[in-house]
XYZ file of C-alpha atoms in Angstrom:
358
model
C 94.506 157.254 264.479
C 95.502 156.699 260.671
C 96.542 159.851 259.047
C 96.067 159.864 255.431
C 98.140 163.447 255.283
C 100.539 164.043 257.718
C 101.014 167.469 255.920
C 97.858 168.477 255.939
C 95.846 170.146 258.459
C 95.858 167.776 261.025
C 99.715 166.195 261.726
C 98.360 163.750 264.248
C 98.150 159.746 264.152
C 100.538 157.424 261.879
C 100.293 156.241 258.203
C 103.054 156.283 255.186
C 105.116 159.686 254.582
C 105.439 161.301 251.564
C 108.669 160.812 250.164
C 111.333 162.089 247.387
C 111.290 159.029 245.797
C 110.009 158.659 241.932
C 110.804 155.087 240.216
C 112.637 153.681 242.194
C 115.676 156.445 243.131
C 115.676 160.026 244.971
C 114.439 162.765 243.341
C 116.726 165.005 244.272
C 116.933 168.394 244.220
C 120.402 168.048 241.872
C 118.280 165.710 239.015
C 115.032 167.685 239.067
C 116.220 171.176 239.269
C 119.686 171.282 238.035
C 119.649 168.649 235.795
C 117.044 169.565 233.264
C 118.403 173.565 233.443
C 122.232 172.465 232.947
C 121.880 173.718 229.021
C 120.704 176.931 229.574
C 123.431 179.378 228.167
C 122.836 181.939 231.364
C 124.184 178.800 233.290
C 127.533 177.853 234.022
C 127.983 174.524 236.448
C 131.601 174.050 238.147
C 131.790 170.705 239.336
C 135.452 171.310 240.272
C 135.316 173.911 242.318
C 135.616 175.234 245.875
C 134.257 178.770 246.984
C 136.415 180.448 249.035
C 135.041 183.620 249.896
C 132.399 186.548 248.812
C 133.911 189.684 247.163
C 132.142 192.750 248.876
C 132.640 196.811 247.730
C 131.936 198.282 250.939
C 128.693 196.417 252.167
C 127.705 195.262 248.632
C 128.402 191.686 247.268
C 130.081 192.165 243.917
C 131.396 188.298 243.637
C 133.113 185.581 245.123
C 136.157 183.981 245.238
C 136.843 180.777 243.818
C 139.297 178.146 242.759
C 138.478 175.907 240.106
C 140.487 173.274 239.041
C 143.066 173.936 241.515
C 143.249 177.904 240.220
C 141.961 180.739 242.018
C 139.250 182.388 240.080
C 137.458 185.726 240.896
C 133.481 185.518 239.816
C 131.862 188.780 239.206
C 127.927 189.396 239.858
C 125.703 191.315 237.598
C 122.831 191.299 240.425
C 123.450 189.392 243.351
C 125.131 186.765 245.065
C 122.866 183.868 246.342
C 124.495 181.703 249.091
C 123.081 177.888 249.384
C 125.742 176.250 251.122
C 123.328 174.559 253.672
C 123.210 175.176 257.305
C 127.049 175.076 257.902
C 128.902 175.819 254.898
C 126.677 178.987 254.696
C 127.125 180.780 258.317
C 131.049 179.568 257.573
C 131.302 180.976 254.170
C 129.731 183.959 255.460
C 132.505 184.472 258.636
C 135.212 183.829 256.059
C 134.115 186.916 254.356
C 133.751 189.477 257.131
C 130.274 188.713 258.190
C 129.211 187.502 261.856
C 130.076 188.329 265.280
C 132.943 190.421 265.303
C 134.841 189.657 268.079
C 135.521 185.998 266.859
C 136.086 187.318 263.321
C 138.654 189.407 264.942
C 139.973 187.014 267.143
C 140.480 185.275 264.111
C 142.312 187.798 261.858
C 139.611 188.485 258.925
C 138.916 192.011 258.102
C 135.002 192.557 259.791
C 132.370 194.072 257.046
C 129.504 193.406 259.175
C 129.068 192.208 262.602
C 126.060 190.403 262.949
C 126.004 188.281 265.895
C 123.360 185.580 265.129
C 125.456 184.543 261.936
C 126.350 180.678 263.045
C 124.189 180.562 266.027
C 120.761 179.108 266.537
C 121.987 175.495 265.186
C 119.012 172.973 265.737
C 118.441 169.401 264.768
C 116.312 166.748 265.338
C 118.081 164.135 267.784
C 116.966 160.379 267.195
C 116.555 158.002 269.743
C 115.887 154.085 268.907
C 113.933 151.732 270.266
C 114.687 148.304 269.077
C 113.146 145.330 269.451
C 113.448 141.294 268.291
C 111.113 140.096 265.326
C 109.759 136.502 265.695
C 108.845 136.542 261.841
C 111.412 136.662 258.817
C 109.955 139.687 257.822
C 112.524 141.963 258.048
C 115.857 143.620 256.250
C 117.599 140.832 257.949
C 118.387 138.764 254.872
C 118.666 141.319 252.451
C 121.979 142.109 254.388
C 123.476 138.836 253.629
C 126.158 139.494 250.544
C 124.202 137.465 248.155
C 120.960 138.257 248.436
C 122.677 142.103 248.147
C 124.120 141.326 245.051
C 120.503 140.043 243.347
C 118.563 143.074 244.960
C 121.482 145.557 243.514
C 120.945 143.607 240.325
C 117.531 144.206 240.825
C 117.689 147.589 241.551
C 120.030 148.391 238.714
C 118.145 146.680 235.828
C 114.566 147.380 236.959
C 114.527 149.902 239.490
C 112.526 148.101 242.026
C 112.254 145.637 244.809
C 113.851 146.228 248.208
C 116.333 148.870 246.737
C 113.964 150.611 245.518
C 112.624 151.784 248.609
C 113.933 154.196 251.895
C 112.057 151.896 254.221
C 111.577 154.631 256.272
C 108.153 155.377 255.210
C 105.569 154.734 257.682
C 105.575 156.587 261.108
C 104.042 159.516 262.469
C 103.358 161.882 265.196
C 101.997 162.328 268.592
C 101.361 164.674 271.688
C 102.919 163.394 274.612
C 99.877 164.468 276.673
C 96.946 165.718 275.802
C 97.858 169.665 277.287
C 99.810 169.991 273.745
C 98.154 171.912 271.194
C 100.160 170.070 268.641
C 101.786 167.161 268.195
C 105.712 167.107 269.646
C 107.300 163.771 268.625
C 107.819 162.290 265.870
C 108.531 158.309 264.803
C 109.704 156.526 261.805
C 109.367 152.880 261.665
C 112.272 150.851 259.873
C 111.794 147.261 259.187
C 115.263 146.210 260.874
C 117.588 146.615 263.419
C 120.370 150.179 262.582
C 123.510 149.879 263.848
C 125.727 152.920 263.980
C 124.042 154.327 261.057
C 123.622 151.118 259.508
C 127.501 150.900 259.202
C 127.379 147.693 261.208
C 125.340 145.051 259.901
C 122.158 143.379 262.303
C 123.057 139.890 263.670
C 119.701 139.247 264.128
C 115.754 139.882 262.270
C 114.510 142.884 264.034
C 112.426 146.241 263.874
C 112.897 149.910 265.198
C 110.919 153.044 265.625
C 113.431 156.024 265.845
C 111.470 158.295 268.090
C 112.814 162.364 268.363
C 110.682 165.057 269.912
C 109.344 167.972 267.217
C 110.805 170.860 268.612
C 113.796 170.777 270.677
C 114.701 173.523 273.014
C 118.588 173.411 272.908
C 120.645 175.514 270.761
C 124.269 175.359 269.490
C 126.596 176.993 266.919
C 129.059 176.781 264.086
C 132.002 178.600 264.848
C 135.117 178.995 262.852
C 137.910 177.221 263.537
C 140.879 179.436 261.617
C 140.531 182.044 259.045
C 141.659 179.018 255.959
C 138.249 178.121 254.260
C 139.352 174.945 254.066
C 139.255 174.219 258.008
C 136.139 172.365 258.924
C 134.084 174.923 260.768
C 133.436 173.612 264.386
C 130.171 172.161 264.875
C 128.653 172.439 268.106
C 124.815 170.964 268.365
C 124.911 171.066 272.190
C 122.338 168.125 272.092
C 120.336 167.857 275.082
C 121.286 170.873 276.668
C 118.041 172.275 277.668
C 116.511 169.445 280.110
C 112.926 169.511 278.912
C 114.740 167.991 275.754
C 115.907 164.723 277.493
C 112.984 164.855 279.900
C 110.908 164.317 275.962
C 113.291 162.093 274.823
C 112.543 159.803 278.138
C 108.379 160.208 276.836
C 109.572 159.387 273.229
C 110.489 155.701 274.677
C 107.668 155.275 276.844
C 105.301 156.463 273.980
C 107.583 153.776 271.983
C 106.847 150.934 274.082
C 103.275 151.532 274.927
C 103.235 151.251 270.332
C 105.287 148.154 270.318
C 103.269 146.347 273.215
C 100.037 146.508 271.365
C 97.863 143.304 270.336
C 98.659 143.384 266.775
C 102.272 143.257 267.081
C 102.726 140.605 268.888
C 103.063 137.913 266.582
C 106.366 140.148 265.405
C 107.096 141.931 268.881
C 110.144 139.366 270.206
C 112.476 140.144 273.512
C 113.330 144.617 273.502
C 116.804 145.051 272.466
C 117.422 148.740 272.993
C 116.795 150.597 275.429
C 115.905 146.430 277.180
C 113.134 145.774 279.541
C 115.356 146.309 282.879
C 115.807 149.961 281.578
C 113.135 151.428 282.773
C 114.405 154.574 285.497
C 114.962 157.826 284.745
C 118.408 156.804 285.037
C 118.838 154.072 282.944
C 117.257 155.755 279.882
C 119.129 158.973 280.209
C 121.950 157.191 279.919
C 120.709 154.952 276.935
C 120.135 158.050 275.193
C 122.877 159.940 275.617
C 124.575 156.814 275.080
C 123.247 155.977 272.090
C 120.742 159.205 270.118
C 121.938 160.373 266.377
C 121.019 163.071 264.563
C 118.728 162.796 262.176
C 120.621 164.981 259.901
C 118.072 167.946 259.989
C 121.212 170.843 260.787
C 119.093 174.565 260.182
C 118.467 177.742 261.366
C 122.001 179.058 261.726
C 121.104 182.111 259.688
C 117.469 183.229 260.784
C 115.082 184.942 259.235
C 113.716 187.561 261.753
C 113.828 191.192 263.089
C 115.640 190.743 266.066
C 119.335 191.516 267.002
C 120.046 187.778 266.440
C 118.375 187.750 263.019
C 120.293 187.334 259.690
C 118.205 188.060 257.100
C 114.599 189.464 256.337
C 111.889 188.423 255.110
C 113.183 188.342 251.299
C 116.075 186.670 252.401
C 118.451 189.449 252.108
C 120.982 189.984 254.669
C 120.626 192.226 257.181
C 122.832 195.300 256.401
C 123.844 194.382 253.333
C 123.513 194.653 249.743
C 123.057 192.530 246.862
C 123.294 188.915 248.669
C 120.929 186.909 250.025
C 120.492 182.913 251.967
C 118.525 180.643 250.445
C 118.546 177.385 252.009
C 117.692 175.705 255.843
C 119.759 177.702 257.448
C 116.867 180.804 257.357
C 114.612 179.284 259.298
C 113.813 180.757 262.539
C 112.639 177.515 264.157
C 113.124 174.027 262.583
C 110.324 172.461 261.534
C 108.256 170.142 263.099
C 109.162 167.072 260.949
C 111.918 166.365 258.256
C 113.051 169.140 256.687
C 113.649 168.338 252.967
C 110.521 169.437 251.647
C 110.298 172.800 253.727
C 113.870 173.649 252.254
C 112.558 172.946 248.737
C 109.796 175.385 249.335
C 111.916 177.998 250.768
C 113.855 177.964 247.353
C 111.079 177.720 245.595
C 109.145 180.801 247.616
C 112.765 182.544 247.317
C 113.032 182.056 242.805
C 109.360 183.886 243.136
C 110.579 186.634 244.825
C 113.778 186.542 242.757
């Protein structure tokens, strides 16, 4: 069914998304909340920076360290220290410090303040998977990847802030139950108008369409873990995609869902030869493999500092952590369970929800 308001009470059936998008470029969260507060004299912005680590008197956050144009800085807090790192910087910023499960800390040399074990676990994403197929018609992103026809649409774009630059192209899709036992729906699809090639590194050869199909609410969990006590190690990230087999098993439904879509009457003046997974790919076999072959996140990393009451949990229902005092999470990273859908919008509430409480 067409869903006018895929936010609303009802999340099933497929129409156009609400997106971040206002004339023609992102709204992000940097132009429409930073931007128009970067005056205020309680505000100081440090572009060149790099946080190192949070200061803490016992169990209370009193600053952090930084360095700032190459210099190491310490930054004292009146109140409290509000971490919004994201979903990895966060649970790493927070093990650099002396907060998370102990025995790695220790393993690791850094002086524990507070073992809490969940800090780092509980990493969910979304996983994409794509299901590609031919388009008989020129209507596609096919020739806007020629270098010309780039160079007018950037033109475009850059004088006038429309036309085909103006746009994600990722804005119609929507969700579905993959039977009708589900109370809710459990996959979601975005349509794109052309073919995405290693994250659209790799330019199509070819007019074509895709819907990237992932299911709501995987069941597999990984972790961020540090590699070495220097904060400027990359943590390690470990999604552990596809670990729990009812997640592949959905995956599988995703493409059969996909290709029941793509076979209907009204595509098929577009609907040319499948590309991806391909029409001899049809086993159990042959599509575990295209998937594990070929899924990608969908850049949706959260939940590695939960908000609960259990021994796992990070922080409460204010967003304070867990044991400690004066510092609190405010970004993905709190959420129990990622949400069933892209998680932009829920993250803006959360800080939103969290400056209230503030």
């Amino acid at each position: 069914k067409i869903n006018t308001d895929m936010n609303g009470k009802d999340q099933e059936g497929f129409g156009m998304y609400d997106i971040t998008i206002n004339n023609g470029q992102r709204a992000s969260a940097s132009k429409h909340y930073l931007k128009p507060a970067e005056n205020r004299k309680n505000l100081n912005i440090f572009s060149d920076s790099f946080v190192e680590r949070i200061i803490f008197d016992g169990q209370k956050a009193i600053g952090i360290e930084v360095k700032i144009k190459n210099k190491i800085e310490k930054v004292f807090a009146n109140k409290e220290v509000i971490i919004s790192a994201g979903s990895i910087n966060s649970p790493q910023l927070l093990m650099l410090s002396g907060i998370g499960p102990a025995k790695h800390l220790s393993e690791l040399g850094i002086n524990v303040i507070k073992d809490l074990p969940g800090v780092g676990k509980n990493l969910q994403d979304h996983l994409e998977t794509y299901i590609q197929q031919e388009c008989k018609t020129p209507d596609t992103l096919y020739s806007a990847t020629k270098l010309l026809n780039k160079l007018v649409l950037g033109i475009q774009w850059f004088l006038f802030k429309s036309g085909v630059g103006a746009h994600s192209h990722l804005e119609a899709g929507g969700f579905v139950k993959s039977s009708i036992n589900e109370p809710d729906p459990n996959i979601q699809f975005h349509f794109f108008p052309s073919f995405v090639i290693d994250h659209g590194l790799i330019n199509p050869k070819s007019h074509g369409f895709q819907l990237h199909a992932s299911p709501n609410r995987p069941k597999s969990r990984g972790e961020i873990v540090l590699k070495s006590s220097n904060p400027y190690d990359y943590p390690k990230i470990k999604f552990n995609y596809l670990e729990n087999e009812e997640d592949l098993t959905l995956t599988r439904e995703c493409i059969h869902i996909a290709r029941k879509i793509l076979s209907q009457n009204s595509l098929k003046p577009y609907a040319g030869k499948e590309v991806g997974p391909g029409p001899k790919k049809t086993s159990d076999e042959d599509l575990n493999e295209y998937i594990r072959t070929n899924a990608e996140t969908a850049y949706h990393p959260s939940c590695t500092l939960k908000m609960g009451v259990d021994k796992m949990a990070v922080v409460d229902e204010n967003l304070k952590i867990h044991g400690l005092q004066n510092i609190r999470v405010i970004d993905s990273s709190i959420m129990p369970e990622i949400t069933s859908g892209n998680i932009n919008a829920p993250t803006l509430m959360i800080a939103e929800k969290a400056s209230d409480i503030i």
